[in-house]
Amino acid sequence: QDRFSRSDEVDTLNVVRDFEAAGKLVHAADTGVVASAGLEGIMTYLRATAAREEREKIRERSVRGKRGKAAAGKFVATGRVPYGYTYDKASGLLGINESEAKIVCDIYDWYLYGNMGGFRFIAIRLSELGIPTQADSYSHIYKKRPVAMWSTTTVNRILHNEVYTGVWRYGKSGANGEPIAVAVPAIISREIFE
């Protein structure tokens, strides 16, 4: 029942009640039939409370572990590796993907010196050249656009991502503290970025 009821105890009881009102029983592998009334309802509520608390502990430990990894200078894979880089799982470090890094440098050159007219024209140029996007390179990434079709959003993201200067930041400001700066190989200079 713990996976079923990790969000909110009252929601758990309401979902069980909805099923019961529809004439259906809810079965849990660990506890059998889950009920919303009487002593079983109280047990359902208590199990849901314990599951929510366990979920909070798991999340806290996970965040603490990821922040510790970042503080040790490792890249925390929370999504895609930035375009232009590769991720070595064994070392936890980012390395430069030379072919993609060249494209990153071209994007900055075109933006700063190419008089191309902005993100849209850079995306069109990359598409015309048939340069594969990051999503084209990975079969596990769902992509709506055709192969080698760049978007202005992707170009904008590359031009505004500090990682290319050699600093990747883990975390956002807020309850979990300030972002942690992690040194990575630079593709462009800080001067070009700014």
PDB file of C-alpha atoms in Angstrom:
ATOM      1  CA  GLN A   1       0.000   0.000   0.000  1.00  0.00           C
ATOM      2  CA  ASP A   2       2.925   2.361   0.553  1.00  0.00           C
ATOM      3  CA  ARG A   3       3.432   3.193  -3.137  1.00  0.00           C
ATOM      4  CA  PHE A   4      -0.278   3.860  -3.527  1.00  0.00           C
ATOM      5  CA  SER A   5      -0.384   6.309  -0.639  1.00  0.00           C
ATOM      6  CA  ARG A   6       2.793   8.354  -0.676  1.00  0.00           C
ATOM      7  CA  SER A   7       1.176  11.701  -1.409  1.00  0.00           C
ATOM      8  CA  ASP A   8      -1.522  12.478   1.132  1.00  0.00           C
ATOM      9  CA  GLU A   9      -3.373  10.359   3.665  1.00  0.00           C
ATOM     10  CA  VAL A  10      -6.752  11.975   3.029  1.00  0.00           C
ATOM     11  CA  ASP A  11      -6.332  11.565  -0.735  1.00  0.00           C
ATOM     12  CA  THR A  12      -5.645   7.875  -0.170  1.00  0.00           C
ATOM     13  CA  LEU A  13      -8.866   7.449   1.804  1.00  0.00           C
ATOM     14  CA  ASN A  14     -10.829   9.424  -0.803  1.00  0.00           C
ATOM     15  CA  VAL A  15      -9.520   7.265  -3.651  1.00  0.00           C
ATOM     16  CA  VAL A  16     -10.407   4.092  -1.733  1.00  0.00           C
ATOM     17  CA  ARG A  17     -13.887   5.516  -1.010  1.00  0.00           C
ATOM     18  CA  ASP A  18     -14.362   6.342  -4.707  1.00  0.00           C
ATOM     19  CA  PHE A  19     -13.526   2.759  -5.658  1.00  0.00           C
ATOM     20  CA  GLU A  20     -15.838   1.403  -2.960  1.00  0.00           C
ATOM     21  CA  ALA A  21     -18.648   3.672  -4.185  1.00  0.00           C
ATOM     22  CA  ALA A  22     -18.142   2.204  -7.652  1.00  0.00           C
ATOM     23  CA  GLY A  23     -18.466  -1.305  -6.197  1.00  0.00           C
ATOM     24  CA  LYS A  24     -14.761  -2.131  -6.512  1.00  0.00           C
ATOM     25  CA  LEU A  25     -12.266  -3.295  -3.903  1.00  0.00           C
ATOM     26  CA  VAL A  26      -8.700  -2.038  -3.668  1.00  0.00           C
ATOM     27  CA  HIS A  27      -6.142  -4.788  -3.057  1.00  0.00           C
ATOM     28  CA  ALA A  28      -2.584  -4.159  -1.881  1.00  0.00           C
ATOM     29  CA  ALA A  29       0.107  -6.824  -2.168  1.00  0.00           C
ATOM     30  CA  ASP A  30       1.332  -6.251   1.371  1.00  0.00           C
ATOM     31  CA  THR A  31      -1.944  -5.767   3.262  1.00  0.00           C
ATOM     32  CA  GLY A  32      -4.707  -7.338   1.194  1.00  0.00           C
ATOM     33  CA  VAL A  33      -7.980  -5.442   0.851  1.00  0.00           C
ATOM     34  CA  VAL A  34      -7.654  -1.723   1.591  1.00  0.00           C
ATOM     35  CA  ALA A  35     -10.731  -0.185   3.220  1.00  0.00           C
ATOM     36  CA  SER A  36     -11.784   3.365   4.081  1.00  0.00           C
ATOM     37  CA  ALA A  37     -14.135   2.756   7.019  1.00  0.00           C
ATOM     38  CA  GLY A  38     -13.877   1.386  10.547  1.00  0.00           C
ATOM     39  CA  LEU A  39     -10.705  -0.046  11.977  1.00  0.00           C
ATOM     40  CA  GLU A  40      -9.410  -0.890   8.488  1.00  0.00           C
ATOM     41  CA  GLY A  41      -9.914   2.770   7.503  1.00  0.00           C
ATOM     42  CA  ILE A  42      -7.811   3.856  10.475  1.00  0.00           C
ATOM     43  CA  MET A  43      -5.110   1.345   9.485  1.00  0.00           C
ATOM     44  CA  THR A  44      -5.226   2.614   5.896  1.00  0.00           C
ATOM     45  CA  TYR A  45      -4.759   6.162   7.177  1.00  0.00           C
ATOM     46  CA  LEU A  46      -1.837   5.163   9.417  1.00  0.00           C
ATOM     47  CA  ARG A  47      -0.131   3.204   6.634  1.00  0.00           C
ATOM     48  CA  ALA A  48      -0.586   6.188   4.297  1.00  0.00           C
ATOM     49  CA  THR A  49       0.964   8.493   6.906  1.00  0.00           C
ATOM     50  CA  ALA A  50       3.956   6.170   7.302  1.00  0.00           C
ATOM     51  CA  ALA A  51       4.340   5.933   3.510  1.00  0.00           C
ATOM     52  CA  ARG A  52       4.290   9.739   3.133  1.00  0.00           C
ATOM     53  CA  GLU A  53       6.916  10.123   5.852  1.00  0.00           C
ATOM     54  CA  GLU A  54       9.101   7.461   4.235  1.00  0.00           C
ATOM     55  CA  ARG A  55       8.795   9.217   0.865  1.00  0.00           C
ATOM     56  CA  GLU A  56       9.946  12.472   2.488  1.00  0.00           C
ATOM     57  CA  LYS A  57      12.952  10.688   4.028  1.00  0.00           C
ATOM     58  CA  ILE A  58      13.861   9.114   0.696  1.00  0.00           C
ATOM     59  CA  ARG A  59      13.665  12.498  -1.019  1.00  0.00           C
ATOM     60  CA  GLU A  60      15.774  14.160   1.686  1.00  0.00           C
ATOM     61  CA  ARG A  61      18.446  11.455   1.444  1.00  0.00           C
ATOM     62  CA  SER A  62      18.439  11.635  -2.334  1.00  0.00           C
ATOM     63  CA  VAL A  63      18.859  15.422  -2.368  1.00  0.00           C
ATOM     64  CA  ARG A  64      21.605  15.210   0.266  1.00  0.00           C
ATOM     65  CA  GLY A  65      23.424  12.553  -1.788  1.00  0.00           C
ATOM     66  CA  LYS A  66      23.185  14.547  -5.022  1.00  0.00           C
ATOM     67  CA  ARG A  67      24.369  17.741  -3.318  1.00  0.00           C
ATOM     68  CA  GLY A  68      27.265  15.781  -1.793  1.00  0.00           C
ATOM     69  CA  LYS A  69      28.200  14.428  -5.193  1.00  0.00           C
ATOM     70  CA  ALA A  70      28.144  17.930  -6.695  1.00  0.00           C
ATOM     71  CA  ALA A  71      30.170  19.316  -3.758  1.00  0.00           C
ATOM     72  CA  ALA A  72      32.779  16.630  -4.533  1.00  0.00           C
ATOM     73  CA  GLY A  73      33.101  18.064  -8.062  1.00  0.00           C
ATOM     74  CA  LYS A  74      30.998  15.444  -9.846  1.00  0.00           C
ATOM     75  CA  PHE A  75      28.263  15.999 -12.429  1.00  0.00           C
ATOM     76  CA  VAL A  76      24.843  14.958 -11.149  1.00  0.00           C
ATOM     77  CA  ALA A  77      22.937  13.446 -14.060  1.00  0.00           C
ATOM     78  CA  THR A  78      19.440  14.858 -13.509  1.00  0.00           C
ATOM     79  CA  GLY A  79      18.405  14.910 -17.149  1.00  0.00           C
ATOM     80  CA  ARG A  80      20.245  15.463 -20.385  1.00  0.00           C
ATOM     81  CA  VAL A  81      23.957  16.013 -20.516  1.00  0.00           C
ATOM     82  CA  PRO A  82      24.564  19.488 -21.985  1.00  0.00           C
ATOM     83  CA  TYR A  83      25.110  19.524 -25.755  1.00  0.00           C
ATOM     84  CA  GLY A  84      28.833  19.415 -26.459  1.00  0.00           C
ATOM     85  CA  TYR A  85      29.627  17.120 -23.539  1.00  0.00           C
ATOM     86  CA  THR A  86      29.736  13.436 -22.692  1.00  0.00           C
ATOM     87  CA  TYR A  87      29.162  11.898 -19.270  1.00  0.00           C
ATOM     88  CA  ASP A  88      31.460   9.242 -17.848  1.00  0.00           C
ATOM     89  CA  LYS A  89      29.414   7.240 -15.328  1.00  0.00           C
ATOM     90  CA  ALA A  90      32.496   5.649 -13.789  1.00  0.00           C
ATOM     91  CA  SER A  91      34.171   8.932 -12.848  1.00  0.00           C
ATOM     92  CA  GLY A  92      31.039  11.097 -12.614  1.00  0.00           C
ATOM     93  CA  LEU A  93      32.706  13.742 -14.780  1.00  0.00           C
ATOM     94  CA  LEU A  94      31.784  15.557 -17.957  1.00  0.00           C
ATOM     95  CA  GLY A  95      34.101  15.357 -20.929  1.00  0.00           C
ATOM     96  CA  ILE A  96      34.034  17.236 -24.213  1.00  0.00           C
ATOM     97  CA  ASN A  97      32.316  15.714 -27.242  1.00  0.00           C
ATOM     98  CA  GLU A  98      34.606  17.218 -29.880  1.00  0.00           C
ATOM     99  CA  SER A  99      32.161  17.197 -32.796  1.00  0.00           C
ATOM    100  CA  GLU A 100      29.363  18.793 -30.755  1.00  0.00           C
ATOM    101  CA  ALA A 101      31.783  21.242 -29.095  1.00  0.00           C
ATOM    102  CA  LYS A 102      32.732  22.523 -32.548  1.00  0.00           C
ATOM    103  CA  ILE A 103      29.057  23.224 -33.237  1.00  0.00           C
ATOM    104  CA  VAL A 104      28.774  25.075 -29.910  1.00  0.00           C
ATOM    105  CA  CYS A 105      31.756  27.244 -30.936  1.00  0.00           C
ATOM    106  CA  ASP A 106      30.170  27.836 -34.357  1.00  0.00           C
ATOM    107  CA  ILE A 107      26.905  28.919 -32.705  1.00  0.00           C
ATOM    108  CA  TYR A 108      28.740  31.490 -30.579  1.00  0.00           C
ATOM    109  CA  ASP A 109      30.787  32.698 -33.571  1.00  0.00           C
ATOM    110  CA  TRP A 110      27.691  33.102 -35.723  1.00  0.00           C
ATOM    111  CA  TYR A 111      25.844  34.877 -32.946  1.00  0.00           C
ATOM    112  CA  LEU A 112      28.670  37.273 -32.118  1.00  0.00           C
ATOM    113  CA  TYR A 113      30.355  37.835 -35.493  1.00  0.00           C
ATOM    114  CA  GLY A 114      28.218  36.334 -38.216  1.00  0.00           C
ATOM    115  CA  ASN A 115      25.519  38.997 -38.619  1.00  0.00           C
ATOM    116  CA  MET A 116      23.021  36.166 -38.931  1.00  0.00           C
ATOM    117  CA  GLY A 117      20.125  38.002 -37.298  1.00  0.00           C
ATOM    118  CA  GLY A 118      19.625  35.980 -34.136  1.00  0.00           C
ATOM    119  CA  PHE A 119      18.591  32.577 -32.850  1.00  0.00           C
ATOM    120  CA  ARG A 120      16.159  31.808 -35.650  1.00  0.00           C
ATOM    121  CA  PHE A 121      18.706  32.252 -38.406  1.00  0.00           C
ATOM    122  CA  ILE A 122      21.308  30.208 -36.540  1.00  0.00           C
ATOM    123  CA  ALA A 123      18.749  27.389 -36.107  1.00  0.00           C
ATOM    124  CA  ILE A 124      17.941  27.575 -39.836  1.00  0.00           C
ATOM    125  CA  ARG A 125      21.656  27.489 -40.732  1.00  0.00           C
ATOM    126  CA  LEU A 126      22.301  24.432 -38.540  1.00  0.00           C
ATOM    127  CA  SER A 127      19.266  22.696 -40.036  1.00  0.00           C
ATOM    128  CA  GLU A 128      20.371  23.502 -43.598  1.00  0.00           C
ATOM    129  CA  LEU A 129      23.821  22.083 -42.847  1.00  0.00           C
ATOM    130  CA  GLY A 130      22.189  18.869 -41.592  1.00  0.00           C
ATOM    131  CA  ILE A 131      23.897  19.080 -38.200  1.00  0.00           C
ATOM    132  CA  PRO A 132      22.345  16.466 -35.892  1.00  0.00           C
ATOM    133  CA  THR A 133      20.722  17.796 -32.732  1.00  0.00           C
ATOM    134  CA  GLN A 134      21.344  16.190 -29.367  1.00  0.00           C
ATOM    135  CA  ALA A 135      18.028  14.348 -29.620  1.00  0.00           C
ATOM    136  CA  ASP A 136      19.102  12.922 -32.995  1.00  0.00           C
ATOM    137  CA  SER A 137      22.119  11.320 -31.350  1.00  0.00           C
ATOM    138  CA  TYR A 138      20.223   9.445 -28.644  1.00  0.00           C
ATOM    139  CA  SER A 139      17.582   6.853 -29.434  1.00  0.00           C
ATOM    140  CA  HIS A 140      16.014   7.119 -25.952  1.00  0.00           C
ATOM    141  CA  ILE A 141      15.088  10.810 -26.375  1.00  0.00           C
ATOM    142  CA  TYR A 142      11.647  11.457 -27.849  1.00  0.00           C
ATOM    143  CA  LYS A 143      11.751  14.070 -30.591  1.00  0.00           C
ATOM    144  CA  LYS A 144       8.881  15.807 -32.366  1.00  0.00           C
ATOM    145  CA  ARG A 145      10.981  17.486 -35.061  1.00  0.00           C
ATOM    146  CA  PRO A 146      12.586  15.788 -38.074  1.00  0.00           C
ATOM    147  CA  VAL A 147      16.261  14.786 -37.964  1.00  0.00           C
ATOM    148  CA  ALA A 148      18.683  17.753 -37.965  1.00  0.00           C
ATOM    149  CA  MET A 149      15.885  20.278 -37.375  1.00  0.00           C
ATOM    150  CA  TRP A 150      17.144  22.834 -34.855  1.00  0.00           C
ATOM    151  CA  SER A 151      14.847  25.044 -32.815  1.00  0.00           C
ATOM    152  CA  THR A 152      15.434  28.618 -31.700  1.00  0.00           C
ATOM    153  CA  THR A 153      14.897  27.416 -28.122  1.00  0.00           C
ATOM    154  CA  THR A 154      17.849  25.041 -28.371  1.00  0.00           C
ATOM    155  CA  VAL A 155      20.102  27.734 -29.822  1.00  0.00           C
ATOM    156  CA  ASN A 156      18.985  30.170 -27.114  1.00  0.00           C
ATOM    157  CA  ARG A 157      19.643  27.562 -24.403  1.00  0.00           C
ATOM    158  CA  ILE A 158      23.169  26.960 -25.697  1.00  0.00           C
ATOM    159  CA  LEU A 159      23.944  30.684 -25.904  1.00  0.00           C
ATOM    160  CA  HIS A 160      22.743  31.306 -22.350  1.00  0.00           C
ATOM    161  CA  ASN A 161      24.174  28.222 -20.613  1.00  0.00           C
ATOM    162  CA  GLU A 162      27.140  29.006 -18.378  1.00  0.00           C
ATOM    163  CA  VAL A 163      28.333  25.396 -18.533  1.00  0.00           C
ATOM    164  CA  TYR A 164      30.203  26.164 -21.767  1.00  0.00           C
ATOM    165  CA  THR A 165      32.543  28.490 -19.814  1.00  0.00           C
ATOM    166  CA  GLY A 166      33.582  25.627 -17.534  1.00  0.00           C
ATOM    167  CA  VAL A 167      31.083  26.045 -14.677  1.00  0.00           C
ATOM    168  CA  TRP A 168      28.098  23.742 -14.242  1.00  0.00           C
ATOM    169  CA  ARG A 169      25.748  24.536 -11.376  1.00  0.00           C
ATOM    170  CA  TYR A 170      23.778  21.930  -9.468  1.00  0.00           C
ATOM    171  CA  GLY A 171      20.582  22.900  -7.692  1.00  0.00           C
ATOM    172  CA  LYS A 172      18.483  26.001  -7.526  1.00  0.00           C
ATOM    173  CA  SER A 173      18.427  28.637  -4.829  1.00  0.00           C
ATOM    174  CA  GLY A 174      15.848  27.888  -2.203  1.00  0.00           C
ATOM    175  CA  ALA A 175      15.108  25.424   0.535  1.00  0.00           C
ATOM    176  CA  ASN A 176      17.992  23.125  -0.412  1.00  0.00           C
ATOM    177  CA  GLY A 177      20.596  25.909  -0.321  1.00  0.00           C
ATOM    178  CA  GLU A 178      22.522  27.774  -2.950  1.00  0.00           C
ATOM    179  CA  PRO A 179      23.545  26.144  -6.244  1.00  0.00           C
ATOM    180  CA  ILE A 180      26.847  24.289  -6.127  1.00  0.00           C
ATOM    181  CA  ALA A 181      29.401  25.267  -8.785  1.00  0.00           C
ATOM    182  CA  VAL A 182      31.178  22.295 -10.382  1.00  0.00           C
ATOM    183  CA  ALA A 183      34.200  22.759 -12.644  1.00  0.00           C
ATOM    184  CA  VAL A 184      33.835  21.134 -16.077  1.00  0.00           C
ATOM    185  CA  PRO A 185      35.943  21.432 -19.231  1.00  0.00           C
ATOM    186  CA  ALA A 186      35.311  24.793 -20.918  1.00  0.00           C
ATOM    187  CA  ILE A 187      34.299  24.953 -24.567  1.00  0.00           C
ATOM    188  CA  ILE A 188      34.275  28.757 -24.816  1.00  0.00           C
ATOM    189  CA  SER A 189      35.910  31.517 -22.790  1.00  0.00           C
ATOM    190  CA  ARG A 190      34.103  33.547 -20.165  1.00  0.00           C
ATOM    191  CA  GLU A 191      34.700  36.670 -22.301  1.00  0.00           C
ATOM    192  CA  ILE A 192      32.862  35.183 -25.278  1.00  0.00           C
ATOM    193  CA  PHE A 193      29.964  34.101 -23.046  1.00  0.00           C
ATOM    194  CA  GLU A 194      29.546  37.531 -21.473  1.00  0.00           C
TER     195      GLU A 194
END
